[in-house]
């Protein structure tokens, strides 16, 4: 299979995933499933633990269908640009897809701009967070804000990548304000 045909097939699968209804994802107030996975940041592989990340503050977990597809690339660019704002609000960001670790190493450098990690969302993790697209192994585009107590504080589900950063950042800022009271 040529690289061009493979790229076209991946794009078609991603579009199908974006247009397939997602299962009912976790709801606000639900306990977020803790997990460990392979991750990459700045092209370097490491082990990621949600439990460890939550010790530092709230976590934005954003699931996306496929690295290097149009919407997923633009979403990663937006998260990278907003990382100073997330850090100022005390939150970390983790992108998750069903891509393999080698692809994510490249994606973390080229599209996440070395600003935040991306990890492997296994079928089990996609199932635990209920973000699978019907008939596909790809994740739907769903963002979660997980508060430090491990509960889902906010959920934003939309196939359109454009509001995920704005919506999750507003939620994180709201969490920071309520914690300061």
PDB file of C-alpha atoms in Angstrom:
ATOM      1  CA  UNK A   1       0.000   0.000   0.000  1.00  0.00           C
ATOM      2  CA  UNK A   2       1.448   3.348  -0.968  1.00  0.00           C
ATOM      3  CA  UNK A   3       1.864   6.080   1.611  1.00  0.00           C
ATOM      4  CA  UNK A   4      -0.648   8.275  -0.242  1.00  0.00           C
ATOM      5  CA  UNK A   5      -3.348   5.570  -0.207  1.00  0.00           C
ATOM      6  CA  UNK A   6      -2.651   4.852   3.464  1.00  0.00           C
ATOM      7  CA  UNK A   7      -2.999   8.573   4.289  1.00  0.00           C
ATOM      8  CA  UNK A   8      -6.306   8.751   2.393  1.00  0.00           C
ATOM      9  CA  UNK A   9      -7.633   5.663   4.206  1.00  0.00           C
ATOM     10  CA  UNK A  10      -6.672   7.117   7.590  1.00  0.00           C
ATOM     11  CA  UNK A  11      -8.424  10.379   6.720  1.00  0.00           C
ATOM     12  CA  UNK A  12     -11.571   8.483   5.677  1.00  0.00           C
ATOM     13  CA  UNK A  13     -11.545   6.496   8.938  1.00  0.00           C
ATOM     14  CA  UNK A  14     -11.137   9.689  10.936  1.00  0.00           C
ATOM     15  CA  UNK A  15     -14.048  11.334   9.099  1.00  0.00           C
ATOM     16  CA  UNK A  16     -16.220   8.285   9.756  1.00  0.00           C
ATOM     17  CA  UNK A  17     -15.304   8.429  13.423  1.00  0.00           C
ATOM     18  CA  UNK A  18     -16.211  12.103  13.581  1.00  0.00           C
ATOM     19  CA  UNK A  19     -19.593  11.427  12.031  1.00  0.00           C
ATOM     20  CA  UNK A  20     -20.443   8.366  14.127  1.00  0.00           C
ATOM     21  CA  UNK A  21     -22.411   8.863  17.311  1.00  0.00           C
ATOM     22  CA  UNK A  22     -20.353   8.342  20.443  1.00  0.00           C
ATOM     23  CA  UNK A  23     -21.551   6.250  23.315  1.00  0.00           C
ATOM     24  CA  UNK A  24     -22.732   8.232  26.311  1.00  0.00           C
ATOM     25  CA  UNK A  25     -19.440   9.393  27.797  1.00  0.00           C
ATOM     26  CA  UNK A  26     -18.740   9.812  31.481  1.00  0.00           C
ATOM     27  CA  UNK A  27     -20.828  12.506  33.120  1.00  0.00           C
ATOM     28  CA  UNK A  28     -19.965  15.390  35.425  1.00  0.00           C
ATOM     29  CA  UNK A  29     -19.517  14.031  38.936  1.00  0.00           C
ATOM     30  CA  UNK A  30     -18.445  10.547  37.809  1.00  0.00           C
ATOM     31  CA  UNK A  31     -15.203   9.144  39.145  1.00  0.00           C
ATOM     32  CA  UNK A  32     -12.678   9.271  36.305  1.00  0.00           C
ATOM     33  CA  UNK A  33     -11.114   5.877  35.608  1.00  0.00           C
ATOM     34  CA  UNK A  34      -7.451   5.999  36.595  1.00  0.00           C
ATOM     35  CA  UNK A  35      -5.015   4.575  34.092  1.00  0.00           C
ATOM     36  CA  UNK A  36      -1.411   4.302  33.055  1.00  0.00           C
ATOM     37  CA  UNK A  37      -0.286   4.352  29.446  1.00  0.00           C
ATOM     38  CA  UNK A  38       2.608   4.939  27.120  1.00  0.00           C
ATOM     39  CA  UNK A  39       2.963   8.607  26.319  1.00  0.00           C
ATOM     40  CA  UNK A  40       5.258  10.987  24.499  1.00  0.00           C
ATOM     41  CA  UNK A  41       6.307  14.569  24.969  1.00  0.00           C
ATOM     42  CA  UNK A  42       8.869  16.388  22.878  1.00  0.00           C
ATOM     43  CA  UNK A  43       9.443  13.133  21.028  1.00  0.00           C
ATOM     44  CA  UNK A  44      10.422  11.209  24.163  1.00  0.00           C
ATOM     45  CA  UNK A  45       8.457   8.204  25.374  1.00  0.00           C
ATOM     46  CA  UNK A  46       7.531   7.870  29.054  1.00  0.00           C
ATOM     47  CA  UNK A  47       4.968   6.213  31.281  1.00  0.00           C
ATOM     48  CA  UNK A  48       1.961   8.391  32.148  1.00  0.00           C
ATOM     49  CA  UNK A  49      -0.215   7.901  35.215  1.00  0.00           C
ATOM     50  CA  UNK A  50      -3.434   9.863  35.691  1.00  0.00           C
ATOM     51  CA  UNK A  51      -3.208   9.346  39.458  1.00  0.00           C
ATOM     52  CA  UNK A  52       0.263  10.925  39.527  1.00  0.00           C
ATOM     53  CA  UNK A  53      -0.825  13.816  37.304  1.00  0.00           C
ATOM     54  CA  UNK A  54      -3.796  14.579  39.574  1.00  0.00           C
ATOM     55  CA  UNK A  55      -1.453  15.032  42.523  1.00  0.00           C
ATOM     56  CA  UNK A  56      -0.219  18.195  40.791  1.00  0.00           C
ATOM     57  CA  UNK A  57      -3.654  19.639  40.017  1.00  0.00           C
ATOM     58  CA  UNK A  58      -6.587  19.219  37.646  1.00  0.00           C
ATOM     59  CA  UNK A  59      -6.051  17.408  34.367  1.00  0.00           C
ATOM     60  CA  UNK A  60      -7.580  18.038  30.962  1.00  0.00           C
ATOM     61  CA  UNK A  61      -7.898  14.737  29.101  1.00  0.00           C
ATOM     62  CA  UNK A  62      -8.807  15.255  25.511  1.00  0.00           C
ATOM     63  CA  UNK A  63      -9.539  12.305  23.261  1.00  0.00           C
ATOM     64  CA  UNK A  64      -9.103  12.747  19.525  1.00  0.00           C
ATOM     65  CA  UNK A  65      -9.555  10.336  16.603  1.00  0.00           C
ATOM     66  CA  UNK A  66      -6.228  10.230  14.753  1.00  0.00           C
ATOM     67  CA  UNK A  67      -2.880  12.039  14.853  1.00  0.00           C
ATOM     68  CA  UNK A  68      -1.907  14.058  11.790  1.00  0.00           C
ATOM     69  CA  UNK A  69      -5.460  14.388  10.472  1.00  0.00           C
ATOM     70  CA  UNK A  70      -6.670  17.916   9.775  1.00  0.00           C
ATOM     71  CA  UNK A  71      -8.884  18.571  12.818  1.00  0.00           C
ATOM     72  CA  UNK A  72      -6.656  16.680  15.244  1.00  0.00           C
ATOM     73  CA  UNK A  73      -3.604  18.612  14.102  1.00  0.00           C
ATOM     74  CA  UNK A  74      -5.353  21.968  14.475  1.00  0.00           C
ATOM     75  CA  UNK A  75      -6.704  20.982  17.898  1.00  0.00           C
ATOM     76  CA  UNK A  76      -3.207  19.968  19.071  1.00  0.00           C
ATOM     77  CA  UNK A  77      -1.844  23.302  17.797  1.00  0.00           C
ATOM     78  CA  UNK A  78      -4.512  25.178  19.784  1.00  0.00           C
ATOM     79  CA  UNK A  79      -3.760  23.240  22.980  1.00  0.00           C
ATOM     80  CA  UNK A  80      -0.042  23.927  22.492  1.00  0.00           C
ATOM     81  CA  UNK A  81      -0.699  27.648  22.078  1.00  0.00           C
ATOM     82  CA  UNK A  82      -2.854  27.688  25.232  1.00  0.00           C
ATOM     83  CA  UNK A  83      -0.455  25.763  27.491  1.00  0.00           C
ATOM     84  CA  UNK A  84       0.741  28.891  29.359  1.00  0.00           C
ATOM     85  CA  UNK A  85      -2.901  29.617  30.248  1.00  0.00           C
ATOM     86  CA  UNK A  86      -3.546  26.045  31.426  1.00  0.00           C
ATOM     87  CA  UNK A  87      -0.362  26.116  33.510  1.00  0.00           C
ATOM     88  CA  UNK A  88      -1.317  29.484  35.015  1.00  0.00           C
ATOM     89  CA  UNK A  89      -4.628  27.912  36.092  1.00  0.00           C
ATOM     90  CA  UNK A  90      -2.731  24.981  37.651  1.00  0.00           C
ATOM     91  CA  UNK A  91      -3.798  22.313  35.138  1.00  0.00           C
ATOM     92  CA  UNK A  92      -2.007  19.847  32.914  1.00  0.00           C
ATOM     93  CA  UNK A  93      -3.204  18.592  29.534  1.00  0.00           C
ATOM     94  CA  UNK A  94      -3.013  15.074  28.089  1.00  0.00           C
ATOM     95  CA  UNK A  95      -4.128  14.183  24.573  1.00  0.00           C
ATOM     96  CA  UNK A  96      -5.215  10.583  23.942  1.00  0.00           C
ATOM     97  CA  UNK A  97      -5.729   8.634  20.730  1.00  0.00           C
ATOM     98  CA  UNK A  98      -5.481   5.048  19.562  1.00  0.00           C
ATOM     99  CA  UNK A  99      -2.298   5.820  17.605  1.00  0.00           C
ATOM    100  CA  UNK A 100       0.855   3.817  18.307  1.00  0.00           C
ATOM    101  CA  UNK A 101       3.638   5.319  20.404  1.00  0.00           C
ATOM    102  CA  UNK A 102       5.960   5.913  17.444  1.00  0.00           C
ATOM    103  CA  UNK A 103       3.308   8.046  15.736  1.00  0.00           C
ATOM    104  CA  UNK A 104       2.651   9.905  18.992  1.00  0.00           C
ATOM    105  CA  UNK A 105       6.350  10.669  19.452  1.00  0.00           C
ATOM    106  CA  UNK A 106       6.309  12.481  16.105  1.00  0.00           C
ATOM    107  CA  UNK A 107       2.943  14.125  16.813  1.00  0.00           C
ATOM    108  CA  UNK A 108       4.183  15.394  20.191  1.00  0.00           C
ATOM    109  CA  UNK A 109       7.073  17.189  18.505  1.00  0.00           C
ATOM    110  CA  UNK A 110       5.522  18.360  15.264  1.00  0.00           C
ATOM    111  CA  UNK A 111       1.954  19.272  16.224  1.00  0.00           C
ATOM    112  CA  UNK A 112       1.911  19.480  20.037  1.00  0.00           C
ATOM    113  CA  UNK A 113       5.052  21.604  19.691  1.00  0.00           C
ATOM    114  CA  UNK A 114       6.738  19.938  22.687  1.00  0.00           C
ATOM    115  CA  UNK A 115       4.197  21.698  24.938  1.00  0.00           C
ATOM    116  CA  UNK A 116       2.152  18.799  26.359  1.00  0.00           C
ATOM    117  CA  UNK A 117       2.074  14.996  26.234  1.00  0.00           C
ATOM    118  CA  UNK A 118      -0.021  12.679  24.117  1.00  0.00           C
ATOM    119  CA  UNK A 119      -0.702   9.082  25.052  1.00  0.00           C
ATOM    120  CA  UNK A 120      -1.917   5.777  23.714  1.00  0.00           C
ATOM    121  CA  UNK A 121      -5.646   5.304  24.333  1.00  0.00           C
ATOM    122  CA  UNK A 122      -6.100   1.568  24.211  1.00  0.00           C
ATOM    123  CA  UNK A 123      -9.465   0.063  23.347  1.00  0.00           C
ATOM    124  CA  UNK A 124      -9.958  -0.479  27.095  1.00  0.00           C
ATOM    125  CA  UNK A 125      -9.301   3.159  27.915  1.00  0.00           C
ATOM    126  CA  UNK A 126     -11.617   4.336  25.142  1.00  0.00           C
ATOM    127  CA  UNK A 127     -14.253   1.993  26.571  1.00  0.00           C
ATOM    128  CA  UNK A 128     -13.650   3.096  30.193  1.00  0.00           C
ATOM    129  CA  UNK A 129     -14.199   6.736  29.233  1.00  0.00           C
ATOM    130  CA  UNK A 130     -17.042   5.788  26.875  1.00  0.00           C
ATOM    131  CA  UNK A 131     -15.659   7.801  23.980  1.00  0.00           C
ATOM    132  CA  UNK A 132     -15.654   5.135  21.281  1.00  0.00           C
ATOM    133  CA  UNK A 133     -17.231   5.742  17.941  1.00  0.00           C
ATOM    134  CA  UNK A 134     -19.746   3.096  16.989  1.00  0.00           C
ATOM    135  CA  UNK A 135     -18.127   0.499  14.756  1.00  0.00           C
ATOM    136  CA  UNK A 136     -14.666   2.059  15.025  1.00  0.00           C
ATOM    137  CA  UNK A 137     -11.595   1.667  17.215  1.00  0.00           C
ATOM    138  CA  UNK A 138     -11.029   5.423  17.033  1.00  0.00           C
ATOM    139  CA  UNK A 139     -11.942   7.739  19.881  1.00  0.00           C
ATOM    140  CA  UNK A 140     -14.539  10.426  19.411  1.00  0.00           C
ATOM    141  CA  UNK A 141     -13.491  14.016  20.071  1.00  0.00           C
ATOM    142  CA  UNK A 142     -14.341  14.442  23.759  1.00  0.00           C
ATOM    143  CA  UNK A 143     -12.582  16.585  26.362  1.00  0.00           C
ATOM    144  CA  UNK A 144     -12.769  16.039  30.106  1.00  0.00           C
ATOM    145  CA  UNK A 145     -11.654  18.275  32.941  1.00  0.00           C
ATOM    146  CA  UNK A 146     -10.780  16.024  35.878  1.00  0.00           C
ATOM    147  CA  UNK A 147     -10.613  17.771  39.244  1.00  0.00           C
ATOM    148  CA  UNK A 148      -7.876  16.928  41.712  1.00  0.00           C
ATOM    149  CA  UNK A 149     -10.243  14.634  43.641  1.00  0.00           C
ATOM    150  CA  UNK A 150     -10.460  12.441  40.522  1.00  0.00           C
ATOM    151  CA  UNK A 151     -13.997  13.394  39.556  1.00  0.00           C
ATOM    152  CA  UNK A 152     -15.185  14.597  36.169  1.00  0.00           C
ATOM    153  CA  UNK A 153     -15.727  18.332  36.561  1.00  0.00           C
ATOM    154  CA  UNK A 154     -16.597  19.125  32.952  1.00  0.00           C
ATOM    155  CA  UNK A 155     -17.253  17.284  29.681  1.00  0.00           C
ATOM    156  CA  UNK A 156     -17.209  18.807  26.223  1.00  0.00           C
ATOM    157  CA  UNK A 157     -18.087  16.536  23.290  1.00  0.00           C
ATOM    158  CA  UNK A 158     -18.043  17.895  19.757  1.00  0.00           C
ATOM    159  CA  UNK A 159     -16.639  16.619  16.499  1.00  0.00           C
ATOM    160  CA  UNK A 160     -15.628  20.208  15.778  1.00  0.00           C
ATOM    161  CA  UNK A 161     -12.215  20.748  17.358  1.00  0.00           C
ATOM    162  CA  UNK A 162     -12.460  24.543  17.543  1.00  0.00           C
ATOM    163  CA  UNK A 163     -14.120  25.014  20.957  1.00  0.00           C
ATOM    164  CA  UNK A 164     -12.403  22.274  22.977  1.00  0.00           C
ATOM    165  CA  UNK A 165      -9.526  24.451  24.171  1.00  0.00           C
ATOM    166  CA  UNK A 166     -11.703  27.455  24.986  1.00  0.00           C
ATOM    167  CA  UNK A 167     -14.311  25.369  26.807  1.00  0.00           C
ATOM    168  CA  UNK A 168     -11.871  23.291  28.873  1.00  0.00           C
ATOM    169  CA  UNK A 169      -9.765  26.326  29.774  1.00  0.00           C
ATOM    170  CA  UNK A 170     -12.875  28.152  31.039  1.00  0.00           C
ATOM    171  CA  UNK A 171     -13.735  25.096  33.152  1.00  0.00           C
ATOM    172  CA  UNK A 172     -10.207  24.886  34.583  1.00  0.00           C
ATOM    173  CA  UNK A 173     -10.278  28.594  35.417  1.00  0.00           C
ATOM    174  CA  UNK A 174     -13.622  28.065  37.178  1.00  0.00           C
ATOM    175  CA  UNK A 175     -12.086  25.261  39.224  1.00  0.00           C
ATOM    176  CA  UNK A 176      -9.151  27.490  40.173  1.00  0.00           C
ATOM    177  CA  UNK A 177     -11.511  30.286  41.281  1.00  0.00           C
ATOM    178  CA  UNK A 178     -13.618  27.942  43.436  1.00  0.00           C
ATOM    179  CA  UNK A 179     -10.472  26.453  45.022  1.00  0.00           C
ATOM    180  CA  UNK A 180      -9.221  29.940  45.883  1.00  0.00           C
ATOM    181  CA  UNK A 181     -12.382  30.745  47.870  1.00  0.00           C
TER     182      UNK A 181
END
